[in-house]
GROMACS .gro file of C-alpha atoms in nm:
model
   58
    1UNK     CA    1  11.765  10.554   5.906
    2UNK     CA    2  11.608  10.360   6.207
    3UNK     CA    3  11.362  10.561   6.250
    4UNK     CA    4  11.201  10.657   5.908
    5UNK     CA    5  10.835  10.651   5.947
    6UNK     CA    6  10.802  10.665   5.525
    7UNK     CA    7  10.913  10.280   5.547
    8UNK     CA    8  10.593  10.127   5.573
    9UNK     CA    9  10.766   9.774   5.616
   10UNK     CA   10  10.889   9.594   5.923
   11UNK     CA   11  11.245   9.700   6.060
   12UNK     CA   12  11.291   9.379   6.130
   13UNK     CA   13  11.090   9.128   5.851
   14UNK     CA   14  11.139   8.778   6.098
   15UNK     CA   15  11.004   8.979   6.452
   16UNK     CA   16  10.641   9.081   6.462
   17UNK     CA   17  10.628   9.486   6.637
   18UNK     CA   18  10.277   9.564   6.774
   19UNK     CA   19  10.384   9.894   6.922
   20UNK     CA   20  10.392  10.088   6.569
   21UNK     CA   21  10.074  10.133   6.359
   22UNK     CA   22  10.275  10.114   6.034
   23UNK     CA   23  10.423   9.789   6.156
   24UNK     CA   24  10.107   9.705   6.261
   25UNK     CA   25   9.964   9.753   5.944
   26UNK     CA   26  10.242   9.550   5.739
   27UNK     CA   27  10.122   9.278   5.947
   28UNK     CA   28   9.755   9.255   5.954
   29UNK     CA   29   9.753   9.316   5.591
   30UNK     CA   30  10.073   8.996   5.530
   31UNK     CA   31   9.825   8.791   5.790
   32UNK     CA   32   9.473   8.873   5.688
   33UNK     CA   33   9.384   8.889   6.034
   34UNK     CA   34   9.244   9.210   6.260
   35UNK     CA   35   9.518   9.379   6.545
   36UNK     CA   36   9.333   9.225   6.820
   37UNK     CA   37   9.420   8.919   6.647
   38UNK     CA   38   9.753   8.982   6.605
   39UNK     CA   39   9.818   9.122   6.921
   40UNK     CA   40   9.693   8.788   7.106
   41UNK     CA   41   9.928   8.579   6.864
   42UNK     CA   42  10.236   8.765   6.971
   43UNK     CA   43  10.088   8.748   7.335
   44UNK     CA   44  10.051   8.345   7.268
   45UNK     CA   45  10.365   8.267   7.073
   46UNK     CA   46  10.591   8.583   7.062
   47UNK     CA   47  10.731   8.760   6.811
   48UNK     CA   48  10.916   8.595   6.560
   49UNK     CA   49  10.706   8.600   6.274
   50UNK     CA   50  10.671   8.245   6.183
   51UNK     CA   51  10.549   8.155   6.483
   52UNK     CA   52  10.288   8.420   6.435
   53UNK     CA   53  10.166   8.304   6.116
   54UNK     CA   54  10.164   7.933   6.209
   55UNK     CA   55   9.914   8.060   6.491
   56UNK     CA   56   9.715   8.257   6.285
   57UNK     CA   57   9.657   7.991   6.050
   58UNK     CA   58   9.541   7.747   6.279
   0.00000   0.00000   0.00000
């Protein structure tokens, strides 16, 4: 189910989703980085994951 809020994982493990706190959470904790940070990654490079990371680790 889509829309199971138990999952505490991405829907989608390659995209980056800043618009749900569990997602959100998944995230922060896979980057070791803060939501602000995150949120200006996807804002710089989008969402595909990779792409995140690769920012976040510069």
């Amino acid at each position: 189910m889509a829309d199971d809020k138990k999952n505490t994982g991405p829907a989608d493990d390659k995209r980056v989703n800043v618009h749900e706190d569990y997602e959100v959470a998944y995230w922060t904790k896979k980057f070791g980085c803060t939501k602000a940070q995150l949120v200006t990654a996807v804002e710089a490079v989008g969402v595909i994951a990779t792409d995140v990371q690769k920012y976040l680790s510069r």
